[in-house]
Amino acid sequence: MTGSKNKIQKLSGIFPPMLTPFKENGDVDYDAFVRNIERWNEAGLSGYLVLGSNSETPYLTEEEKLTLIELTVQEAANERTVLAGTGLESTRATIGLTNKAAKRGVAAALVLTPSFYTGQMTDEVLIRHFTTVADQADIPILIYNVPKFTHYNISPNAVKILSRHPGIIGMKDSAGDIAQLEAFKRVVPDTFNLLVGSASVLHPALNLGIRAGILALANCAPEACVTIQELHDTGKHQEAWELQAKMIPVNKAITETFGIAGLKHACSLLGYEGGHVRSPLVPMNDERKTELREILSIAGLNIGR
């Protein structure tokens, strides 16, 4: 199945940046990956992002990436939108992987800002990069801004220009800065999909009019993320904020304090298959596991399902 630039325009709802379970020997556990999708299909998610930051994507080979894409497209429930992270350091490689993802049925590609030569990633360079990718991609693309990992924060000016390109339909901003998210929103057209990338600011982002989020927390607590949006959309703002407040310590634990290993252990505790991390990442020790379990328990999440 080949992607189409007309296949998707408007995004809404919650998407998990899907974790990649590994076996103890470091191989991808594709069966566990599929079982996670089967359970996520039961939640009210709008779709999936395969090959996000929480997927340990930098540690995957191209063959592994393409297999994970194929499995996601194959196993995703009807009406779920499948996105794939295809951003690589060179423009040429990004276009290549994006179009391979398109051939496998992905609706749109999330393209990470190049960052190895951070000092040379000026507005002019990034505008040229994303424009070239969008011109040659077989599916629409979204910009992925994640300063935590790239140590680069795209400017509102670059986003303003890029948001006018018909092949660039949105951006995921994972800076976790609500003021910055508002600054981006002011300069893009209403048709541009601005996605929140941190569950810690989900409710404030919804208040800004953001309609979609790609959230690490949605791997292990998808129902909570979906419920926050549903409560907000039905005018139950106090309840939405109370649930948001409960989830903030969980999100901090799995994205900052304990990282990928913490996210995977949280998923395992909550009935998903986190699997092992891939080296050079290391698993959590028992003390940290106990601390994480307590955080999940205080948040009211159902451990041991």
PDB file of C-alpha atoms in Angstrom:
ATOM      1  CA  MET A   1       0.000   0.000   0.000  1.00  0.00           C
ATOM      2  CA  THR A   2       1.444   3.357  -1.031  1.00  0.00           C
ATOM      3  CA  GLY A   3       0.933   6.531   0.975  1.00  0.00           C
ATOM      4  CA  SER A   4      -0.687   9.608  -0.518  1.00  0.00           C
ATOM      5  CA  LYS A   5      -0.235  13.283   0.194  1.00  0.00           C
ATOM      6  CA  ASN A   6      -4.013  13.559   0.254  1.00  0.00           C
ATOM      7  CA  LYS A   7      -4.425  10.716   2.711  1.00  0.00           C
ATOM      8  CA  ILE A   8      -4.405  12.827   5.870  1.00  0.00           C
ATOM      9  CA  GLN A   9      -4.815  16.463   6.747  1.00  0.00           C
ATOM     10  CA  LYS A  10      -6.295  16.930  10.234  1.00  0.00           C
ATOM     11  CA  LEU A  11      -5.037  15.142  13.337  1.00  0.00           C
ATOM     12  CA  SER A  12      -6.758  14.944  16.706  1.00  0.00           C
ATOM     13  CA  GLY A  13      -6.609  12.788  19.820  1.00  0.00           C
ATOM     14  CA  ILE A  14      -3.829  10.882  21.554  1.00  0.00           C
ATOM     15  CA  PHE A  15      -0.975   8.926  19.951  1.00  0.00           C
ATOM     16  CA  PRO A  16       1.655   6.894  21.847  1.00  0.00           C
ATOM     17  CA  PRO A  17       5.233   7.042  20.543  1.00  0.00           C
ATOM     18  CA  MET A  18       5.346   3.262  20.694  1.00  0.00           C
ATOM     19  CA  LEU A  19       8.040   1.588  22.738  1.00  0.00           C
ATOM     20  CA  THR A  20      10.073  -1.185  21.125  1.00  0.00           C
ATOM     21  CA  PRO A  21      10.349  -4.302  23.304  1.00  0.00           C
ATOM     22  CA  PHE A  22      13.703  -6.057  23.093  1.00  0.00           C
ATOM     23  CA  LYS A  23      14.562  -9.566  24.191  1.00  0.00           C
ATOM     24  CA  GLU A  24      17.301 -10.096  26.747  1.00  0.00           C
ATOM     25  CA  ASN A  25      19.754 -10.869  23.924  1.00  0.00           C
ATOM     26  CA  GLY A  26      19.016  -7.497  22.292  1.00  0.00           C
ATOM     27  CA  ASP A  27      16.805  -8.735  19.437  1.00  0.00           C
ATOM     28  CA  VAL A  28      13.540  -6.925  18.758  1.00  0.00           C
ATOM     29  CA  ASP A  29      10.632  -8.843  20.271  1.00  0.00           C
ATOM     30  CA  TYR A  30       8.164  -8.439  17.424  1.00  0.00           C
ATOM     31  CA  ASP A  31       5.565 -10.708  19.060  1.00  0.00           C
ATOM     32  CA  ALA A  32       5.539  -8.534  22.193  1.00  0.00           C
ATOM     33  CA  PHE A  33       5.295  -5.435  19.977  1.00  0.00           C
ATOM     34  CA  VAL A  34       2.159  -6.834  18.326  1.00  0.00           C
ATOM     35  CA  ARG A  35       0.611  -7.802  21.665  1.00  0.00           C
ATOM     36  CA  ASN A  36       1.043  -4.221  22.843  1.00  0.00           C
ATOM     37  CA  ILE A  37      -0.769  -2.937  19.761  1.00  0.00           C
ATOM     38  CA  GLU A  38      -3.605  -5.386  20.402  1.00  0.00           C
ATOM     39  CA  ARG A  39      -4.084  -3.947  23.864  1.00  0.00           C
ATOM     40  CA  TRP A  40      -3.645  -0.322  22.757  1.00  0.00           C
ATOM     41  CA  ASN A  41      -6.374  -1.006  20.196  1.00  0.00           C
ATOM     42  CA  GLU A  42      -8.745  -1.384  23.153  1.00  0.00           C
ATOM     43  CA  ALA A  43      -8.030   2.156  24.362  1.00  0.00           C
ATOM     44  CA  GLY A  44      -9.513   5.291  22.833  1.00  0.00           C
ATOM     45  CA  LEU A  45      -6.324   6.233  21.018  1.00  0.00           C
ATOM     46  CA  SER A  46      -6.478   8.011  17.678  1.00  0.00           C
ATOM     47  CA  GLY A  47      -3.437   6.280  16.265  1.00  0.00           C
ATOM     48  CA  TYR A  48       0.185   5.346  16.718  1.00  0.00           C
ATOM     49  CA  LEU A  49       3.625   6.806  16.149  1.00  0.00           C
ATOM     50  CA  VAL A  50       6.087   4.077  15.284  1.00  0.00           C
ATOM     51  CA  LEU A  51       9.789   5.005  15.497  1.00  0.00           C
ATOM     52  CA  GLY A  52       9.567   7.897  17.925  1.00  0.00           C
ATOM     53  CA  SER A  53      12.135   8.898  20.530  1.00  0.00           C
ATOM     54  CA  ASN A  54      10.627   6.444  23.014  1.00  0.00           C
ATOM     55  CA  SER A  55      11.001   3.654  20.460  1.00  0.00           C
ATOM     56  CA  GLU A  56      14.805   3.658  20.889  1.00  0.00           C
ATOM     57  CA  THR A  57      14.831   4.504  17.191  1.00  0.00           C
ATOM     58  CA  PRO A  58      18.517   5.540  17.000  1.00  0.00           C
ATOM     59  CA  TYR A  59      19.419   1.980  17.980  1.00  0.00           C
ATOM     60  CA  LEU A  60      17.318   0.294  15.272  1.00  0.00           C
ATOM     61  CA  THR A  61      18.545  -0.866  11.879  1.00  0.00           C
ATOM     62  CA  GLU A  62      16.606   0.140   8.789  1.00  0.00           C
ATOM     63  CA  GLU A  63      15.372  -3.433   8.399  1.00  0.00           C
ATOM     64  CA  GLU A  64      14.024  -3.398  11.961  1.00  0.00           C
ATOM     65  CA  LYS A  65      12.402  -0.026  11.402  1.00  0.00           C
ATOM     66  CA  LEU A  66      10.601  -1.168   8.279  1.00  0.00           C
ATOM     67  CA  THR A  67       9.393  -4.350   9.951  1.00  0.00           C
ATOM     68  CA  LEU A  68       7.990  -2.346  12.880  1.00  0.00           C
ATOM     69  CA  ILE A  69       6.235  -0.026  10.440  1.00  0.00           C
ATOM     70  CA  GLU A  70       4.702  -2.963   8.578  1.00  0.00           C
ATOM     71  CA  LEU A  71       3.481  -4.569  11.796  1.00  0.00           C
ATOM     72  CA  THR A  72       1.971  -1.316  13.049  1.00  0.00           C
ATOM     73  CA  VAL A  73       0.054  -0.697   9.821  1.00  0.00           C
ATOM     74  CA  GLN A  74      -1.073  -4.328   9.774  1.00  0.00           C
ATOM     75  CA  GLU A  75      -2.190  -4.554  13.405  1.00  0.00           C
ATOM     76  CA  ALA A  76      -3.595  -1.077  14.065  1.00  0.00           C
ATOM     77  CA  ALA A  77      -7.357  -1.067  14.560  1.00  0.00           C
ATOM     78  CA  ASN A  78      -9.546   0.483  11.881  1.00  0.00           C
ATOM     79  CA  GLU A  79      -9.660   4.281  11.913  1.00  0.00           C
ATOM     80  CA  ARG A  80      -6.304   4.511  13.708  1.00  0.00           C
ATOM     81  CA  THR A  81      -3.852   6.831  11.978  1.00  0.00           C
ATOM     82  CA  VAL A  82      -0.297   5.493  11.710  1.00  0.00           C
ATOM     83  CA  LEU A  83       2.592   7.951  11.741  1.00  0.00           C
ATOM     84  CA  ALA A  84       6.266   7.024  11.440  1.00  0.00           C
ATOM     85  CA  GLY A  85       9.391   8.811  12.591  1.00  0.00           C
ATOM     86  CA  THR A  86      11.626   9.020   9.530  1.00  0.00           C
ATOM     87  CA  GLY A  87      13.970  11.900  10.288  1.00  0.00           C
ATOM     88  CA  LEU A  88      17.667  11.151   9.748  1.00  0.00           C
ATOM     89  CA  GLU A  89      20.673  13.442   9.694  1.00  0.00           C
ATOM     90  CA  SER A  90      20.856  13.949   5.937  1.00  0.00           C
ATOM     91  CA  THR A  91      18.080  15.230   3.718  1.00  0.00           C
ATOM     92  CA  ARG A  92      18.684  12.426   1.221  1.00  0.00           C
ATOM     93  CA  ALA A  93      18.425   9.659   3.832  1.00  0.00           C
ATOM     94  CA  THR A  94      15.310  11.220   5.329  1.00  0.00           C
ATOM     95  CA  ILE A  95      13.566  11.269   1.967  1.00  0.00           C
ATOM     96  CA  GLY A  96      14.570   7.659   1.362  1.00  0.00           C
ATOM     97  CA  LEU A  97      13.197   6.348   4.649  1.00  0.00           C
ATOM     98  CA  THR A  98      10.071   8.508   4.386  1.00  0.00           C
ATOM     99  CA  ASN A  99       9.171   7.047   1.021  1.00  0.00           C
ATOM    100  CA  LYS A 100       9.856   3.503   2.191  1.00  0.00           C
ATOM    101  CA  ALA A 101       7.455   4.172   5.063  1.00  0.00           C
ATOM    102  CA  ALA A 102       4.920   5.579   2.593  1.00  0.00           C
ATOM    103  CA  LYS A 103       5.041   2.375   0.535  1.00  0.00           C
ATOM    104  CA  ARG A 104       4.150   0.455   3.686  1.00  0.00           C
ATOM    105  CA  GLY A 105       0.969   2.428   4.291  1.00  0.00           C
ATOM    106  CA  VAL A 106       2.000   5.132   6.732  1.00  0.00           C
ATOM    107  CA  ALA A 107      -0.262   8.193   6.655  1.00  0.00           C
ATOM    108  CA  ALA A 108       2.362  10.818   7.461  1.00  0.00           C
ATOM    109  CA  ALA A 109       5.980  11.069   8.581  1.00  0.00           C
ATOM    110  CA  LEU A 110       7.349  12.795  11.669  1.00  0.00           C
ATOM    111  CA  VAL A 111      10.700  14.311  10.681  1.00  0.00           C
ATOM    112  CA  LEU A 112      13.204  15.108  13.405  1.00  0.00           C
ATOM    113  CA  THR A 113      15.298  18.268  13.134  1.00  0.00           C
ATOM    114  CA  PRO A 114      18.864  17.318  12.105  1.00  0.00           C
ATOM    115  CA  SER A 115      21.185  18.067  14.992  1.00  0.00           C
ATOM    116  CA  PHE A 116      24.661  16.567  14.697  1.00  0.00           C
ATOM    117  CA  TYR A 117      26.050  19.847  13.316  1.00  0.00           C
ATOM    118  CA  THR A 118      23.872  21.866  15.666  1.00  0.00           C
ATOM    119  CA  GLY A 119      25.734  25.143  15.222  1.00  0.00           C
ATOM    120  CA  GLN A 120      25.083  25.070  11.483  1.00  0.00           C
ATOM    121  CA  MET A 121      21.350  24.351  11.732  1.00  0.00           C
ATOM    122  CA  THR A 122      20.203  27.898  11.010  1.00  0.00           C
ATOM    123  CA  ASP A 123      16.667  28.836  10.004  1.00  0.00           C
ATOM    124  CA  GLU A 124      17.788  28.954   6.375  1.00  0.00           C
ATOM    125  CA  VAL A 125      19.272  25.450   6.545  1.00  0.00           C
ATOM    126  CA  LEU A 126      16.257  23.900   8.245  1.00  0.00           C
ATOM    127  CA  ILE A 127      13.763  25.602   5.970  1.00  0.00           C
ATOM    128  CA  ARG A 128      15.639  24.194   2.977  1.00  0.00           C
ATOM    129  CA  HIS A 129      15.875  20.737   4.566  1.00  0.00           C
ATOM    130  CA  PHE A 130      12.190  20.402   5.453  1.00  0.00           C
ATOM    131  CA  THR A 131      11.063  21.977   2.187  1.00  0.00           C
ATOM    132  CA  THR A 132      13.143  19.540   0.157  1.00  0.00           C
ATOM    133  CA  VAL A 133      11.868  16.565   2.154  1.00  0.00           C
ATOM    134  CA  ALA A 134       8.259  17.711   1.745  1.00  0.00           C
ATOM    135  CA  ASP A 135       8.725  18.305  -1.979  1.00  0.00           C
ATOM    136  CA  GLN A 136      10.046  14.786  -2.559  1.00  0.00           C
ATOM    137  CA  ALA A 137       8.090  12.786   0.023  1.00  0.00           C
ATOM    138  CA  ASP A 138       5.170  10.634  -1.086  1.00  0.00           C
ATOM    139  CA  ILE A 139       3.239  11.429   2.103  1.00  0.00           C
ATOM    140  CA  PRO A 140       2.756  14.578   4.190  1.00  0.00           C
ATOM    141  CA  ILE A 141       5.348  15.332   6.843  1.00  0.00           C
ATOM    142  CA  LEU A 142       5.340  16.880  10.294  1.00  0.00           C
ATOM    143  CA  ILE A 143       8.276  18.670  11.917  1.00  0.00           C
ATOM    144  CA  TYR A 144       9.556  17.108  15.143  1.00  0.00           C
ATOM    145  CA  ASN A 145      11.032  19.557  17.633  1.00  0.00           C
ATOM    146  CA  VAL A 146      12.585  17.859  20.681  1.00  0.00           C
ATOM    147  CA  PRO A 147      15.348  20.034  22.183  1.00  0.00           C
ATOM    148  CA  LYS A 148      15.879  17.556  25.030  1.00  0.00           C
ATOM    149  CA  PHE A 149      17.562  15.158  22.608  1.00  0.00           C
ATOM    150  CA  THR A 150      18.712  17.346  19.721  1.00  0.00           C
ATOM    151  CA  HIS A 151      19.880  20.329  21.795  1.00  0.00           C
ATOM    152  CA  TYR A 152      18.291  22.458  19.104  1.00  0.00           C
ATOM    153  CA  ASN A 153      15.032  24.424  19.354  1.00  0.00           C
ATOM    154  CA  ILE A 154      13.451  25.390  16.035  1.00  0.00           C
ATOM    155  CA  SER A 155      12.435  29.029  15.808  1.00  0.00           C
ATOM    156  CA  PRO A 156       8.884  30.357  15.378  1.00  0.00           C
ATOM    157  CA  ASN A 157      10.095  32.147  12.254  1.00  0.00           C
ATOM    158  CA  ALA A 158      11.181  28.888  10.603  1.00  0.00           C
ATOM    159  CA  VAL A 159       7.937  27.204  11.641  1.00  0.00           C
ATOM    160  CA  LYS A 160       5.896  30.127  10.276  1.00  0.00           C
ATOM    161  CA  ILE A 161       7.501  29.747   6.844  1.00  0.00           C
ATOM    162  CA  LEU A 162       7.381  25.946   6.780  1.00  0.00           C
ATOM    163  CA  SER A 163       3.756  25.802   7.913  1.00  0.00           C
ATOM    164  CA  ARG A 164       2.731  27.379   4.585  1.00  0.00           C
ATOM    165  CA  HIS A 165       4.105  24.424   2.593  1.00  0.00           C
ATOM    166  CA  PRO A 166       1.222  22.151   1.479  1.00  0.00           C
ATOM    167  CA  GLY A 167       3.251  19.029   2.209  1.00  0.00           C
ATOM    168  CA  ILE A 168       4.110  20.049   5.783  1.00  0.00           C
ATOM    169  CA  ILE A 169       0.899  19.515   7.711  1.00  0.00           C
ATOM    170  CA  GLY A 170       2.034  19.915  11.300  1.00  0.00           C
ATOM    171  CA  MET A 171       4.635  19.815  14.038  1.00  0.00           C
ATOM    172  CA  LYS A 172       5.146  17.924  17.271  1.00  0.00           C
ATOM    173  CA  ASP A 173       6.684  20.226  19.871  1.00  0.00           C
ATOM    174  CA  SER A 174       8.192  18.268  22.760  1.00  0.00           C
ATOM    175  CA  ALA A 175       9.871  21.164  24.536  1.00  0.00           C
ATOM    176  CA  GLY A 176       7.259  21.035  27.286  1.00  0.00           C
ATOM    177  CA  ASP A 177       7.081  24.835  27.278  1.00  0.00           C
ATOM    178  CA  ILE A 178       3.500  26.082  27.063  1.00  0.00           C
ATOM    179  CA  ALA A 179       4.614  29.643  26.269  1.00  0.00           C
ATOM    180  CA  GLN A 180       6.618  28.362  23.312  1.00  0.00           C
ATOM    181  CA  LEU A 181       3.691  26.249  22.153  1.00  0.00           C
ATOM    182  CA  GLU A 182       1.531  29.367  22.223  1.00  0.00           C
ATOM    183  CA  ALA A 183       4.187  31.274  20.252  1.00  0.00           C
ATOM    184  CA  PHE A 184       4.143  28.576  17.566  1.00  0.00           C
ATOM    185  CA  LYS A 185       0.356  28.586  17.479  1.00  0.00           C
ATOM    186  CA  ARG A 186       0.278  32.329  16.837  1.00  0.00           C
ATOM    187  CA  VAL A 187       2.328  32.054  13.635  1.00  0.00           C
ATOM    188  CA  VAL A 188       0.818  28.977  11.932  1.00  0.00           C
ATOM    189  CA  PRO A 189      -2.430  28.686   9.943  1.00  0.00           C
ATOM    190  CA  ASP A 190      -5.484  27.185  11.652  1.00  0.00           C
ATOM    191  CA  THR A 191      -5.189  24.191   9.335  1.00  0.00           C
ATOM    192  CA  PHE A 192      -1.684  23.362  10.604  1.00  0.00           C
ATOM    193  CA  ASN A 193      -1.573  20.425  13.053  1.00  0.00           C
ATOM    194  CA  LEU A 194       0.314  21.627  16.116  1.00  0.00           C
ATOM    195  CA  LEU A 195       0.768  18.626  18.436  1.00  0.00           C
ATOM    196  CA  VAL A 196       1.801  18.675  22.073  1.00  0.00           C
ATOM    197  CA  GLY A 197       4.653  16.304  22.830  1.00  0.00           C
ATOM    198  CA  SER A 198       4.625  16.215  26.633  1.00  0.00           C
ATOM    199  CA  ALA A 199       1.834  14.877  28.827  1.00  0.00           C
ATOM    200  CA  SER A 200       2.863  17.270  31.584  1.00  0.00           C
ATOM    201  CA  VAL A 201       1.378  20.146  29.575  1.00  0.00           C
ATOM    202  CA  LEU A 202      -1.488  18.268  27.899  1.00  0.00           C
ATOM    203  CA  HIS A 203      -4.315  20.114  29.658  1.00  0.00           C
ATOM    204  CA  PRO A 204      -2.783  23.595  29.191  1.00  0.00           C
ATOM    205  CA  ALA A 205      -2.182  22.730  25.523  1.00  0.00           C
ATOM    206  CA  LEU A 206      -5.822  21.727  25.108  1.00  0.00           C
ATOM    207  CA  ASN A 207      -6.772  25.076  26.587  1.00  0.00           C
ATOM    208  CA  LEU A 208      -4.730  26.715  23.804  1.00  0.00           C
ATOM    209  CA  GLY A 209      -6.776  24.874  21.211  1.00  0.00           C
ATOM    210  CA  ILE A 210      -4.261  22.096  20.503  1.00  0.00           C
ATOM    211  CA  ARG A 211      -6.188  19.054  19.306  1.00  0.00           C
ATOM    212  CA  ALA A 212      -3.630  16.228  19.329  1.00  0.00           C
ATOM    213  CA  GLY A 213      -0.774  14.888  21.389  1.00  0.00           C
ATOM    214  CA  ILE A 214       2.006  12.347  20.905  1.00  0.00           C
ATOM    215  CA  LEU A 215       2.747  11.412  24.491  1.00  0.00           C
ATOM    216  CA  ALA A 216       5.180   8.944  26.076  1.00  0.00           C
ATOM    217  CA  LEU A 217       2.661   8.508  28.911  1.00  0.00           C
ATOM    218  CA  ALA A 218       0.173   7.078  26.421  1.00  0.00           C
ATOM    219  CA  ASN A 219       2.329   3.941  26.193  1.00  0.00           C
ATOM    220  CA  CYS A 220       1.548   2.909  29.773  1.00  0.00           C
ATOM    221  CA  ALA A 221      -1.525   5.015  30.668  1.00  0.00           C
ATOM    222  CA  PRO A 222      -3.401   5.630  27.409  1.00  0.00           C
ATOM    223  CA  GLU A 223      -6.814   5.730  29.067  1.00  0.00           C
ATOM    224  CA  ALA A 224      -5.730   8.528  31.399  1.00  0.00           C
ATOM    225  CA  CYS A 225      -4.407  10.633  28.512  1.00  0.00           C
ATOM    226  CA  VAL A 226      -7.551  10.070  26.460  1.00  0.00           C
ATOM    227  CA  THR A 227      -9.762  10.850  29.463  1.00  0.00           C
ATOM    228  CA  ILE A 228      -8.019  14.172  30.115  1.00  0.00           C
ATOM    229  CA  GLN A 229      -8.881  15.259  26.586  1.00  0.00           C
ATOM    230  CA  GLU A 230     -12.434  13.941  26.803  1.00  0.00           C
ATOM    231  CA  LEU A 231     -13.055  15.746  30.099  1.00  0.00           C
ATOM    232  CA  HIS A 232     -11.646  18.944  28.648  1.00  0.00           C
ATOM    233  CA  ASP A 233     -13.744  18.680  25.506  1.00  0.00           C
ATOM    234  CA  THR A 234     -16.944  18.171  27.512  1.00  0.00           C
ATOM    235  CA  GLY A 235     -16.284  21.199  29.686  1.00  0.00           C
ATOM    236  CA  LYS A 236     -15.246  19.272  32.795  1.00  0.00           C
ATOM    237  CA  HIS A 237     -12.109  21.326  33.253  1.00  0.00           C
ATOM    238  CA  GLN A 238     -11.653  20.799  36.987  1.00  0.00           C
ATOM    239  CA  GLU A 239     -11.824  17.021  36.592  1.00  0.00           C
ATOM    240  CA  ALA A 240      -9.464  17.202  33.626  1.00  0.00           C
ATOM    241  CA  TRP A 241      -6.975  19.210  35.645  1.00  0.00           C
ATOM    242  CA  GLU A 242      -7.223  16.877  38.655  1.00  0.00           C
ATOM    243  CA  LEU A 243      -6.414  13.877  36.467  1.00  0.00           C
ATOM    244  CA  GLN A 244      -3.646  15.846  34.757  1.00  0.00           C
ATOM    245  CA  ALA A 245      -2.142  16.649  38.167  1.00  0.00           C
ATOM    246  CA  LYS A 246      -2.112  12.954  39.093  1.00  0.00           C
ATOM    247  CA  MET A 247      -0.306  12.073  35.870  1.00  0.00           C
ATOM    248  CA  ILE A 248       2.418  14.744  36.055  1.00  0.00           C
ATOM    249  CA  PRO A 249       4.635  12.788  38.531  1.00  0.00           C
ATOM    250  CA  VAL A 250       4.206   9.650  36.412  1.00  0.00           C
ATOM    251  CA  ASN A 251       5.151  11.481  33.245  1.00  0.00           C
ATOM    252  CA  LYS A 252       8.174  13.050  34.924  1.00  0.00           C
ATOM    253  CA  ALA A 253       9.310   9.644  36.151  1.00  0.00           C
ATOM    254  CA  ILE A 254       9.120   7.939  32.750  1.00  0.00           C
ATOM    255  CA  THR A 255      10.531  10.787  30.684  1.00  0.00           C
ATOM    256  CA  GLU A 256      13.067  12.509  32.933  1.00  0.00           C
ATOM    257  CA  THR A 257      13.912  10.660  36.145  1.00  0.00           C
ATOM    258  CA  PHE A 258      14.133   7.080  34.871  1.00  0.00           C
ATOM    259  CA  GLY A 259      14.026   7.546  31.090  1.00  0.00           C
ATOM    260  CA  ILE A 260      13.332   4.756  28.609  1.00  0.00           C
ATOM    261  CA  ALA A 261      14.060   2.018  31.136  1.00  0.00           C
ATOM    262  CA  GLY A 262      11.496   3.602  33.454  1.00  0.00           C
ATOM    263  CA  LEU A 263       8.909   3.859  30.707  1.00  0.00           C
ATOM    264  CA  LYS A 264       9.380   0.201  29.857  1.00  0.00           C
ATOM    265  CA  HIS A 265       9.173  -0.924  33.468  1.00  0.00           C
ATOM    266  CA  ALA A 266       6.042   1.161  34.004  1.00  0.00           C
ATOM    267  CA  CYS A 267       4.493  -0.486  30.947  1.00  0.00           C
ATOM    268  CA  SER A 268       5.359  -3.929  32.307  1.00  0.00           C
ATOM    269  CA  LEU A 269       3.808  -3.083  35.684  1.00  0.00           C
ATOM    270  CA  LEU A 270       0.633  -1.850  33.994  1.00  0.00           C
ATOM    271  CA  GLY A 271       0.036  -4.902  31.830  1.00  0.00           C
ATOM    272  CA  TYR A 272       1.990  -4.102  28.686  1.00  0.00           C
ATOM    273  CA  GLU A 273       5.184  -5.743  27.457  1.00  0.00           C
ATOM    274  CA  GLY A 274       8.008  -3.319  28.044  1.00  0.00           C
ATOM    275  CA  GLY A 275      10.760  -5.803  27.388  1.00  0.00           C
ATOM    276  CA  HIS A 276      14.421  -4.948  27.793  1.00  0.00           C
ATOM    277  CA  VAL A 277      16.256  -1.812  26.710  1.00  0.00           C
ATOM    278  CA  ARG A 278      18.895  -2.059  24.006  1.00  0.00           C
ATOM    279  CA  SER A 279      22.527  -1.411  24.945  1.00  0.00           C
ATOM    280  CA  PRO A 280      24.070   1.045  25.724  1.00  0.00           C
ATOM    281  CA  LEU A 281      20.936   1.802  27.780  1.00  0.00           C
ATOM    282  CA  VAL A 282      20.810  -0.127  31.046  1.00  0.00           C
ATOM    283  CA  PRO A 283      17.863  -1.531  33.027  1.00  0.00           C
ATOM    284  CA  MET A 284      16.599  -0.061  36.282  1.00  0.00           C
ATOM    285  CA  ASN A 285      17.898  -1.385  39.582  1.00  0.00           C
ATOM    286  CA  ASP A 286      15.558  -2.718  42.278  1.00  0.00           C
ATOM    287  CA  GLU A 287      15.593   0.500  44.290  1.00  0.00           C
ATOM    288  CA  ARG A 288      14.427   2.536  41.312  1.00  0.00           C
ATOM    289  CA  LYS A 289      11.810  -0.062  40.417  1.00  0.00           C
ATOM    290  CA  THR A 290      10.354   0.233  43.915  1.00  0.00           C
ATOM    291  CA  GLU A 291      10.321   4.020  43.639  1.00  0.00           C
ATOM    292  CA  LEU A 292       8.562   3.893  40.273  1.00  0.00           C
ATOM    293  CA  ARG A 293       5.983   1.408  41.524  1.00  0.00           C
ATOM    294  CA  GLU A 294       5.134   3.803  44.360  1.00  0.00           C
ATOM    295  CA  ILE A 295       4.698   6.705  41.923  1.00  0.00           C
ATOM    296  CA  LEU A 296       2.312   4.660  39.788  1.00  0.00           C
ATOM    297  CA  SER A 297       0.373   3.530  42.843  1.00  0.00           C
ATOM    298  CA  ILE A 298      -0.067   7.061  44.186  1.00  0.00           C
ATOM    299  CA  ALA A 299      -1.383   8.113  40.767  1.00  0.00           C
ATOM    300  CA  GLY A 300      -4.081   5.438  41.036  1.00  0.00           C
ATOM    301  CA  LEU A 301      -2.873   3.380  38.086  1.00  0.00           C
ATOM    302  CA  ASN A 302      -3.816  -0.278  38.077  1.00  0.00           C
ATOM    303  CA  ILE A 303      -0.561  -2.131  38.740  1.00  0.00           C
ATOM    304  CA  GLY A 304      -0.483  -5.835  38.042  1.00  0.00           C
ATOM    305  CA  ARG A 305      -3.247  -6.080  35.501  1.00  0.00           C
TER     306      ARG A 305
END
